[in-house]
Amino acid sequence: MKLTFAGAAGTVTGSCFHLEAGGRQLLVDCGMFQGLPDLEERNYEPFPFDPKKVEWVFLTHGHLDHLGLIPRLVREGFRGKVASTVPTRDIAHIMLMDAARIQEEEGDDALYTWEDALAALDRFQVHLEYGEVLSLPGGIQAKFNDAGHILGAAFVELHVEGKTIVFSGDLGNRGKPLVEDPSYPPKADVLVLESTYGDRVHRPIEESIETLRQAIWETLSAGGNVIIPSFALERTQEVLYILFNLWRERKIPRCRIYLDSPLATHAIRIFERYTDRFPEPARRTFLKKRNPFDFELLEYTLTKRASKRIPSDEGGAIIIAGSGMCTGGRVLFHLRKNLPRPESSVVFVGFQAVGTLGRQILDGATQVEILGSIVPVRAKIWRIDGLSAHADQPILVDWALHADPEQVFLVHGEEPALSALSERLHRHGLSVHVPAWHETVEL
Ligand SMILES: [Zn+2]
């Protein structure tokens, strides 16, 4: 049996693992590379396998760096089935249509078209609940379990040729308001483990909420705006839920909250379908017909016209806009107006990959380039880690020890996260390897 690391090897993006086993070929995820330009070039490189021969894609969750190349896979001949959870299928729909829209703007550099994205969605033919077992030809069994990362996210357990291989996908943090904690993996022979925050210990979520409250209070009192670059999936919904509670408890002043992200708005409509999957007390809150996604301070600015009406150069507003790493989207307009203002603030609530504008700001750049202009950074920059959708080092180590594998492959991380986690797992007696991009290993 052969495993090839077609992506997320030495990087956090481009998740794609190719397994050849029992005479069959399958993928776990088929994601897009994001971040530095030379990394994004990889999206154009030939796959290290023949897409026509792949029969299955097990999709862990709906983030672009896990599913963004499925339309290219289909374009290059993939005619198999994509298996996912039901919420992931719904999320895939909005994510792929949005990705196709962005690709079509690329002109000649487009990786795929709208038609390819639609054809890809036609391949989403198998929907699994957590714990359900799928038996495939070639004696392969697959099972999805709750990864606790975003709505519908799963880690994948494959039983093949007498071995258990676990792909963590993206593993969640604990104590998050809108997703359950990650389930534990079974005893595994091989573990392919993400390591996004392999070198970090998150602060507790309560502390993060308190920091957010403080940032809002300080900024609004000074007459500035709070800009929150936010990922459309999970993070935005979570931030709204937290703001709703802070408002109800009178812990933030009356202000306008703008959700300036069409993608996040579409995602909210999906989240509203699955509130019964939320942990307590969020589930109860929604049952009581109080809707943290629709309260008096909150305004959705779905259209461009509505977005332009946001008084971004005045003060007194919280503006949540994508993209989460400031690589594009409406947040750029709000940053251009607010970064030069010492009374405003930018609150980062999620991971910022190397090479992104978000990372530059977070790393203390005194000026940045936005939409062709040089913008000085005078706004106060806040970083909130505890809202992360990713497990930190203690959770990753605890999780890996539960699987107690013969071999760990560390993926989905940058240096120094990979080295730090590798060393830590090694100290616990596990055999760890950090694969190179396109490396193939015999299992
Ligand atoms: Zn993810």
Short mmCIF file of C-alpha atoms and ligand atoms in Angstrom, two decimals:
data_model
loop_
_atom_site.label_atom_id
_atom_site.label_comp_id
_atom_site.label_asym_id
_atom_site.label_seq_id
_atom_site.Cartn_x
_atom_site.Cartn_y
_atom_site.Cartn_z
CA MET A 1 0.00 0.00 0.00
CA LYS A 2 1.35 3.39 -1.00
CA LEU A 3 0.64 6.82 0.44
CA THR A 4 1.61 9.99 -1.46
CA PHE A 5 1.63 13.44 0.10
CA ALA A 6 0.20 15.50 -2.76
CA GLY A 7 -0.23 18.57 -0.56
CA ALA A 8 -0.04 20.06 2.94
CA ALA A 9 3.48 18.65 3.21
CA GLY A 10 5.61 21.28 4.93
CA THR A 11 2.78 23.81 4.50
CA VAL A 12 -0.65 24.37 6.03
CA THR A 13 -2.51 24.46 2.73
CA GLY A 14 -3.18 22.18 -0.23
CA SER A 15 -4.28 19.14 1.81
CA CYS A 16 -4.34 16.11 -0.50
CA PHE A 17 -3.29 12.56 0.28
CA HIS A 18 -3.33 9.78 -2.29
CA LEU A 19 -3.65 6.20 -1.12
CA GLU A 20 -3.19 3.19 -3.34
CA ALA A 21 -4.44 0.13 -1.52
CA GLY A 22 -6.32 -3.09 -2.21
CA GLY A 23 -5.89 -2.36 -5.94
CA ARG A 24 -7.81 0.90 -5.55
CA GLN A 25 -6.89 4.56 -5.56
CA LEU A 26 -8.43 7.13 -3.29
CA LEU A 27 -7.81 10.61 -1.97
CA VAL A 28 -8.32 12.20 1.38
CA ASP A 29 -9.05 15.85 0.52
CA CYS A 30 -8.05 17.74 -2.60
CA GLY A 31 -7.33 21.26 -1.43
CA MET A 32 -5.94 24.44 -2.80
CA PHE A 33 -2.54 25.89 -1.93
CA GLN A 34 -2.84 29.39 -0.49
CA GLY A 35 -0.39 32.04 0.68
CA LEU A 36 2.97 32.88 -0.89
CA PRO A 37 2.94 33.13 -4.72
CA ASP A 38 5.37 30.22 -5.22
CA LEU A 39 3.09 28.10 -3.05
CA GLU A 40 0.04 29.07 -5.10
CA GLU A 41 1.99 28.04 -8.22
CA ARG A 42 1.62 24.47 -6.97
CA ASN A 43 -2.08 24.65 -7.83
CA TYR A 44 -1.01 24.45 -11.49
CA GLU A 45 1.43 21.54 -11.07
CA PRO A 46 0.34 18.11 -12.36
CA PHE A 47 -1.14 15.86 -9.68
CA PRO A 48 1.30 13.09 -8.69
CA PHE A 49 -1.41 10.55 -9.69
CA ASP A 50 -3.85 10.05 -12.54
CA PRO A 51 -7.20 11.70 -11.62
CA LYS A 52 -9.00 9.25 -13.95
CA LYS A 53 -7.91 6.32 -11.79
CA VAL A 54 -9.06 7.81 -8.49
CA GLU A 55 -12.36 6.27 -7.38
CA TRP A 56 -13.04 8.11 -4.13
CA VAL A 57 -12.36 11.40 -2.45
CA PHE A 58 -12.95 11.41 1.30
CA LEU A 59 -13.48 15.03 2.11
CA THR A 60 -12.75 15.96 5.72
CA HIS A 61 -14.40 19.41 5.67
CA GLY A 62 -15.42 22.42 3.65
CA HIS A 63 -12.37 24.71 3.85
CA LEU A 64 -10.86 25.69 0.51
CA ASP A 65 -7.44 24.30 1.39
CA HIS A 66 -9.13 20.89 1.67
CA LEU A 67 -11.55 20.93 -1.28
CA GLY A 68 -10.51 23.77 -3.59
CA LEU A 69 -8.90 21.58 -6.26
CA ILE A 70 -11.75 19.07 -6.64
CA PRO A 71 -13.06 20.96 -9.71
CA ARG A 72 -9.60 20.68 -11.28
CA LEU A 73 -9.59 16.98 -10.43
CA VAL A 74 -12.92 16.59 -12.24
CA ARG A 75 -11.66 18.68 -15.16
CA GLU A 76 -8.75 16.25 -15.46
CA GLY A 77 -10.93 13.19 -15.58
CA PHE A 78 -11.98 12.22 -12.04
CA ARG A 79 -15.33 10.39 -12.33
CA GLY A 80 -15.44 8.81 -8.88
CA LYS A 81 -17.47 9.78 -5.83
CA VAL A 82 -16.87 12.36 -3.14
CA ALA A 83 -17.86 11.22 0.34
CA SER A 84 -18.53 13.83 3.03
CA THR A 85 -20.86 14.62 5.89
CA VAL A 86 -24.17 16.32 4.99
CA PRO A 87 -23.18 19.78 6.36
CA THR A 88 -19.86 19.54 4.48
CA ARG A 89 -21.76 18.89 1.26
CA ASP A 90 -23.82 22.05 1.81
CA ILE A 91 -20.73 24.06 2.69
CA ALA A 92 -18.86 22.66 -0.35
CA HIS A 93 -21.58 24.08 -2.53
CA ILE A 94 -21.04 27.70 -1.48
CA MET A 95 -17.27 27.34 -1.21
CA LEU A 96 -16.80 25.86 -4.68
CA MET A 97 -19.16 28.32 -6.35
CA ASP A 98 -17.29 31.17 -4.64
CA ALA A 99 -13.93 29.68 -5.66
CA ALA A 100 -15.14 29.34 -9.26
CA ARG A 101 -16.24 32.99 -9.26
CA ILE A 102 -12.76 34.04 -8.09
CA GLN A 103 -11.12 31.72 -10.64
CA GLU A 104 -13.16 33.15 -13.50
CA GLU A 105 -11.81 36.60 -12.55
CA GLU A 106 -8.29 35.20 -13.09
CA GLY A 107 -8.88 34.96 -16.85
CA ASP A 108 -6.23 32.81 -18.54
CA ASP A 109 -4.84 31.74 -15.17
CA ALA A 110 -8.15 30.26 -14.03
CA LEU A 111 -7.68 26.79 -12.60
CA TYR A 112 -11.25 25.89 -13.46
CA THR A 113 -14.58 27.29 -14.49
CA TRP A 114 -18.06 27.57 -13.08
CA GLU A 115 -19.03 24.44 -15.07
CA ASP A 116 -16.15 22.48 -13.53
CA ALA A 117 -17.31 23.50 -10.05
CA LEU A 118 -20.86 22.38 -10.84
CA ALA A 119 -19.54 19.09 -12.25
CA ALA A 120 -17.51 18.66 -9.07
CA LEU A 121 -20.62 19.16 -6.93
CA ASP A 122 -22.34 16.40 -8.93
CA ARG A 123 -19.66 14.02 -7.59
CA PHE A 124 -20.79 14.61 -3.97
CA GLN A 125 -22.79 11.39 -3.96
CA VAL A 126 -22.11 9.79 -0.59
CA HIS A 127 -23.07 11.38 2.71
CA LEU A 128 -21.97 9.92 5.99
CA GLU A 129 -22.93 10.62 9.56
CA TYR A 130 -20.25 10.50 12.24
CA GLY A 131 -19.60 6.88 13.20
CA GLU A 132 -21.21 5.40 10.09
CA VAL A 133 -19.08 2.79 8.30
CA LEU A 134 -18.81 2.70 4.53
CA SER A 135 -17.61 -0.54 2.91
CA LEU A 136 -15.90 -0.20 -0.44
CA PRO A 137 -14.68 -2.69 -3.04
CA GLY A 138 -11.13 -3.85 -2.38
CA GLY A 139 -11.97 -4.61 1.27
CA ILE A 140 -11.67 -0.96 2.29
CA GLN A 141 -13.76 0.41 5.13
CA ALA A 142 -14.09 4.09 5.83
CA LYS A 143 -15.51 5.92 8.81
CA PHE A 144 -15.93 9.61 9.56
CA ASN A 145 -15.68 10.90 13.12
CA ASP A 146 -16.25 14.34 14.65
CA ALA A 147 -13.06 16.42 14.28
CA GLY A 148 -14.59 19.34 16.18
CA HIS A 149 -13.02 21.83 13.75
CA ILE A 150 -15.92 23.46 11.89
CA LEU A 151 -19.52 22.46 11.19
CA GLY A 152 -19.49 19.01 9.57
CA ALA A 153 -15.72 18.47 9.89
CA ALA A 154 -14.53 14.90 10.18
CA PHE A 155 -11.39 12.92 10.68
CA VAL A 156 -11.20 9.86 8.48
CA GLU A 157 -10.51 6.35 9.63
CA LEU A 158 -9.60 3.85 6.89
CA HIS A 159 -9.34 0.12 7.45
CA VAL A 160 -7.43 -1.47 4.62
CA GLU A 161 -5.15 -4.47 4.16
CA GLY A 162 -5.42 -5.20 7.87
CA LYS A 163 -4.25 -1.75 8.88
CA THR A 164 -5.98 1.26 10.39
CA ILE A 165 -4.95 4.59 8.93
CA VAL A 166 -6.26 7.76 10.52
CA PHE A 167 -6.20 11.11 8.72
CA SER A 168 -6.83 13.85 11.27
CA GLY A 169 -8.03 16.39 8.70
CA ASP A 170 -8.08 19.62 10.68
CA LEU A 171 -8.50 18.91 14.34
CA GLY A 172 -10.51 21.29 16.47
CA ASN A 173 -9.83 23.17 19.64
CA ARG A 174 -11.75 22.30 22.82
CA GLY A 175 -14.54 24.28 24.48
CA LYS A 176 -15.71 26.03 21.33
CA PRO A 177 -19.27 27.44 21.42
CA LEU A 178 -20.62 26.10 18.11
CA VAL A 179 -18.77 22.80 17.63
CA GLU A 180 -18.35 19.79 19.87
CA ASP A 181 -14.87 18.90 21.13
CA PRO A 182 -12.98 16.57 18.77
CA SER A 183 -13.68 12.86 19.31
CA TYR A 184 -10.74 10.60 20.08
CA PRO A 185 -9.27 8.42 17.34
CA PRO A 186 -9.17 4.62 17.52
CA LYS A 187 -5.92 2.70 17.93
CA ALA A 188 -4.17 3.27 14.62
CA ASP A 189 -1.25 1.80 12.73
CA VAL A 190 -0.63 4.99 10.80
CA LEU A 191 -1.60 8.52 11.77
CA VAL A 192 -1.49 11.45 9.35
CA LEU A 193 -1.69 14.36 11.75
CA GLU A 194 -2.16 18.09 11.19
CA SER A 195 0.21 20.41 13.06
CA THR A 196 -1.00 23.96 12.37
CA TYR A 197 -0.46 24.99 15.99
CA GLY A 198 2.03 22.26 16.86
CA ASP A 199 4.24 24.79 18.64
CA ARG A 200 1.58 26.70 20.55
CA VAL A 201 -0.58 26.54 23.63
CA HIS A 202 -3.85 28.43 23.18
CA ARG A 203 -5.16 30.60 25.91
CA PRO A 204 -8.56 29.57 27.27
CA ILE A 205 -11.54 30.79 25.26
CA GLU A 206 -12.85 32.86 28.21
CA GLU A 207 -9.64 34.90 28.12
CA SER A 208 -10.06 35.42 24.38
CA ILE A 209 -13.61 36.65 24.82
CA GLU A 210 -12.38 39.03 27.50
CA THR A 211 -9.63 40.34 25.16
CA LEU A 212 -12.20 40.84 22.42
CA ARG A 213 -14.45 42.74 24.81
CA GLN A 214 -11.54 44.94 25.87
CA ALA A 215 -10.53 45.64 22.25
CA ILE A 216 -14.09 46.64 21.39
CA TRP A 217 -14.52 48.82 24.46
CA GLU A 218 -11.19 50.62 24.01
CA THR A 219 -11.65 51.19 20.29
CA LEU A 220 -15.24 52.38 20.41
CA SER A 221 -14.47 54.71 23.32
CA ALA A 222 -11.66 56.24 21.28
CA GLY A 223 -14.02 56.79 18.36
CA GLY A 224 -12.48 54.18 16.08
CA ASN A 225 -13.75 51.10 14.30
CA VAL A 226 -13.00 47.51 15.16
CA ILE A 227 -12.08 45.57 12.04
CA ILE A 228 -12.27 41.81 12.36
CA PRO A 229 -10.88 39.93 9.36
CA SER A 230 -12.77 36.70 9.61
CA PHE A 231 -13.05 33.34 7.93
CA ALA A 232 -16.50 32.79 6.46
CA LEU A 233 -16.92 29.40 8.02
CA GLU A 234 -17.30 28.89 11.76
CA ARG A 235 -15.20 31.85 12.90
CA THR A 236 -17.66 34.48 11.73
CA GLN A 237 -20.61 32.58 13.21
CA GLU A 238 -18.70 32.12 16.45
CA VAL A 239 -17.73 35.79 16.67
CA LEU A 240 -21.40 36.76 16.12
CA TYR A 241 -22.49 34.33 18.82
CA ILE A 242 -19.94 35.82 21.23
CA LEU A 243 -20.92 39.41 20.33
CA PHE A 244 -24.59 38.51 20.81
CA ASN A 245 -23.85 37.22 24.32
CA LEU A 246 -21.64 40.19 25.20
CA TRP A 247 -24.41 42.50 24.08
CA ARG A 248 -27.09 40.63 26.04
CA GLU A 249 -24.89 40.79 29.14
CA ARG A 250 -24.37 44.55 28.49
CA LYS A 251 -20.61 44.02 28.28
CA ILE A 252 -20.16 45.95 25.06
CA PRO A 253 -21.58 49.38 24.28
CA ARG A 254 -24.39 49.90 21.80
CA CYS A 255 -22.80 50.02 18.37
CA ARG A 256 -23.37 48.91 14.81
CA ILE A 257 -22.07 45.49 13.85
CA TYR A 258 -21.67 44.96 10.12
CA LEU A 259 -21.26 41.55 8.59
CA ASP A 260 -19.66 42.52 5.30
CA SER A 261 -19.10 39.12 3.71
CA PRO A 262 -21.49 37.52 1.22
CA LEU A 263 -19.80 34.14 1.68
CA ALA A 264 -20.12 34.26 5.48
CA THR A 265 -23.75 35.33 5.07
CA HIS A 266 -24.46 32.31 2.85
CA ALA A 267 -22.64 30.11 5.37
CA ILE A 268 -24.88 31.45 8.15
CA ARG A 269 -27.95 30.22 6.25
CA ILE A 270 -26.35 26.73 6.29
CA PHE A 271 -25.43 26.94 9.97
CA GLU A 272 -29.05 27.82 10.78
CA ARG A 273 -30.08 24.44 9.33
CA TYR A 274 -27.84 22.55 11.74
CA THR A 275 -28.30 24.33 15.08
CA ASP A 276 -29.31 20.96 16.56
CA ARG A 277 -25.66 19.92 16.10
CA PHE A 278 -24.36 22.78 18.24
CA PRO A 279 -23.18 21.96 21.78
CA GLU A 280 -24.93 23.42 24.82
CA PRO A 281 -25.64 26.18 25.65
CA ALA A 282 -25.67 27.38 22.02
CA ARG A 283 -28.22 24.76 20.99
CA ARG A 284 -30.61 25.88 23.72
CA THR A 285 -30.13 29.53 22.80
CA PHE A 286 -31.27 28.83 19.24
CA LEU A 287 -34.14 26.62 20.48
CA LYS A 288 -35.46 29.57 22.48
CA LYS A 289 -35.94 31.36 19.18
CA ARG A 290 -33.25 33.86 20.06
CA ASN A 291 -31.06 34.11 17.06
CA PRO A 292 -27.45 35.22 17.62
CA PHE A 293 -27.22 35.50 13.84
CA ASP A 294 -30.00 38.07 13.77
CA PHE A 295 -30.09 40.63 16.57
CA GLU A 296 -30.73 44.34 16.73
CA LEU A 297 -27.13 45.58 16.44
CA LEU A 298 -26.33 43.38 13.48
CA GLU A 299 -26.59 44.45 9.88
CA TYR A 300 -25.85 42.26 6.88
CA THR A 301 -24.37 44.09 3.92
CA LEU A 302 -24.84 41.50 1.23
CA THR A 303 -24.66 43.71 -1.85
CA LYS A 304 -21.77 45.90 -2.95
CA ARG A 305 -24.02 48.94 -2.65
CA ALA A 306 -24.83 48.09 1.01
CA SER A 307 -21.15 47.44 1.67
CA LYS A 308 -20.18 50.87 0.36
CA ARG A 309 -22.66 52.48 2.75
CA ILE A 310 -20.77 51.20 5.80
CA PRO A 311 -19.32 54.37 7.44
CA SER A 312 -15.86 52.83 7.55
CA ASP A 313 -14.08 56.19 7.84
CA GLU A 314 -16.22 57.31 10.77
CA GLY A 315 -16.21 55.41 14.06
CA GLY A 316 -18.28 53.35 16.44
CA ALA A 317 -18.67 50.19 14.41
CA ILE A 318 -17.53 46.60 14.48
CA ILE A 319 -16.91 45.44 10.94
CA ILE A 320 -16.52 41.74 10.27
CA ALA A 321 -15.29 41.07 6.76
CA GLY A 322 -13.39 38.47 4.77
CA SER A 323 -11.03 37.20 3.77
CA GLY A 324 -9.75 35.83 7.04
CA MET A 325 -6.06 36.29 6.13
CA CYS A 326 -6.72 39.60 4.28
CA THR A 327 -5.65 38.08 0.95
CA GLY A 328 -8.65 39.61 -0.82
CA GLY A 329 -12.29 40.46 -0.26
CA ARG A 330 -14.03 43.41 1.31
CA VAL A 331 -11.84 43.55 4.40
CA LEU A 332 -9.20 45.25 2.23
CA PHE A 333 -11.37 48.38 1.85
CA HIS A 334 -11.93 48.59 5.59
CA LEU A 335 -8.24 48.03 6.31
CA ARG A 336 -7.22 50.74 3.86
CA LYS A 337 -9.44 53.19 5.70
CA ASN A 338 -8.73 52.10 9.25
CA LEU A 339 -5.10 50.95 9.41
CA PRO A 340 -3.83 54.59 9.27
CA ARG A 341 -6.11 55.58 12.19
CA PRO A 342 -4.61 55.19 15.69
CA GLU A 343 -8.11 55.16 17.20
CA SER A 344 -9.16 52.11 15.15
CA SER A 345 -8.15 48.52 15.72
CA VAL A 346 -7.73 45.29 13.82
CA VAL A 347 -8.53 42.15 15.73
CA PHE A 348 -7.12 38.92 14.31
CA VAL A 349 -9.14 35.93 15.40
CA GLY A 350 -7.61 33.27 13.18
CA PHE A 351 -4.46 31.75 11.73
CA GLN A 352 -2.43 34.01 9.42
CA ALA A 353 -0.28 32.06 6.98
CA VAL A 354 3.19 33.20 5.93
CA GLY A 355 3.02 35.55 2.96
CA THR A 356 -0.47 36.89 3.64
CA LEU A 357 -1.29 40.53 4.33
CA GLY A 358 -2.76 39.47 7.67
CA ARG A 359 0.56 37.94 8.67
CA GLN A 360 2.48 41.08 7.66
CA ILE A 361 0.26 43.26 9.83
CA LEU A 362 0.41 40.79 12.70
CA ASP A 363 4.21 40.62 12.43
CA GLY A 364 4.37 44.36 13.03
CA ALA A 365 4.76 45.89 9.55
CA THR A 366 4.72 49.69 9.82
CA GLN A 367 3.27 50.02 6.34
CA VAL A 368 1.60 47.60 3.94
CA GLU A 369 0.42 47.64 0.37
CA ILE A 370 -3.33 47.40 -0.10
CA LEU A 371 -5.04 47.51 -3.50
CA GLY A 372 -2.06 49.33 -5.02
CA SER A 373 -1.57 51.96 -2.31
CA ILE A 374 0.93 52.12 0.52
CA VAL A 375 -0.95 52.27 3.80
CA PRO A 376 0.72 53.16 7.13
CA VAL A 377 -0.18 50.92 10.06
CA ARG A 378 -1.16 53.09 13.05
CA ALA A 379 -4.22 51.20 14.25
CA LYS A 380 -3.88 48.99 17.29
CA ILE A 381 -3.36 45.34 16.36
CA TRP A 382 -4.86 42.64 18.56
CA ARG A 383 -4.30 38.94 18.30
CA ILE A 384 -6.78 36.50 19.77
CA ASP A 385 -5.63 32.88 19.70
CA GLY A 386 -8.18 31.15 21.88
CA LEU A 387 -10.86 31.29 19.18
CA SER A 388 -8.72 29.16 16.94
CA ALA A 389 -10.51 26.33 15.18
CA HIS A 390 -7.32 24.27 15.46
CA ALA A 391 -6.04 22.10 18.27
CA ASP A 392 -2.93 23.37 20.04
CA GLN A 393 0.11 21.31 20.99
CA PRO A 394 -1.32 19.71 24.18
CA ILE A 395 -4.50 18.62 22.35
CA LEU A 396 -2.55 17.28 19.36
CA VAL A 397 -0.19 15.31 21.62
CA ASP A 398 -3.05 13.91 23.72
CA TRP A 399 -4.92 12.95 20.57
CA ALA A 400 -1.90 11.28 18.95
CA LEU A 401 -1.19 9.31 22.11
CA HIS A 402 -4.77 7.99 22.06
CA ALA A 403 -4.19 6.66 18.54
CA ASP A 404 -0.86 5.20 19.70
CA PRO A 405 0.30 4.66 16.10
CA GLU A 406 3.33 2.76 14.81
CA GLN A 407 4.05 5.69 12.52
CA VAL A 408 3.03 9.36 12.54
CA PHE A 409 3.25 11.58 9.47
CA LEU A 410 3.10 15.26 10.38
CA VAL A 411 1.41 17.43 7.79
CA HIS A 412 -0.51 20.71 7.53
CA GLY A 413 2.02 22.82 9.39
CA GLU A 414 4.81 25.30 8.86
CA GLU A 415 8.20 25.33 10.46
CA PRO A 416 8.65 25.65 13.46
CA ALA A 417 5.29 24.02 14.31
CA LEU A 418 6.33 20.82 12.54
CA SER A 419 9.65 20.52 14.39
CA ALA A 420 8.18 21.41 17.77
CA LEU A 421 5.39 18.84 17.51
CA SER A 422 7.70 16.26 15.97
CA GLU A 423 10.11 16.59 18.87
CA ARG A 424 7.32 16.43 21.43
CA LEU A 425 5.78 13.27 19.93
CA HIS A 426 9.19 11.71 19.58
CA ARG A 427 9.79 12.27 23.29
CA HIS A 428 6.59 10.31 23.94
CA GLY A 429 8.11 7.39 22.05
CA LEU A 430 6.29 7.81 18.74
CA SER A 431 7.98 7.38 15.39
CA VAL A 432 7.49 10.63 13.48
CA HIS A 433 8.22 11.63 9.90
CA VAL A 434 7.64 15.00 8.22
CA PRO A 435 7.04 14.12 4.56
CA ALA A 436 8.17 16.28 1.65
CA TRP A 437 5.75 17.48 -1.00
CA HIS A 438 5.00 14.60 -3.45
CA GLU A 439 6.86 12.10 -1.28
CA THR A 440 5.53 8.54 -1.49
CA VAL A 441 5.84 6.09 1.38
CA GLU A 442 5.18 2.36 1.47
CA LEU A 443 2.91 1.36 4.36
ZN ZN B 1 -9.87 23.66 8.05
#
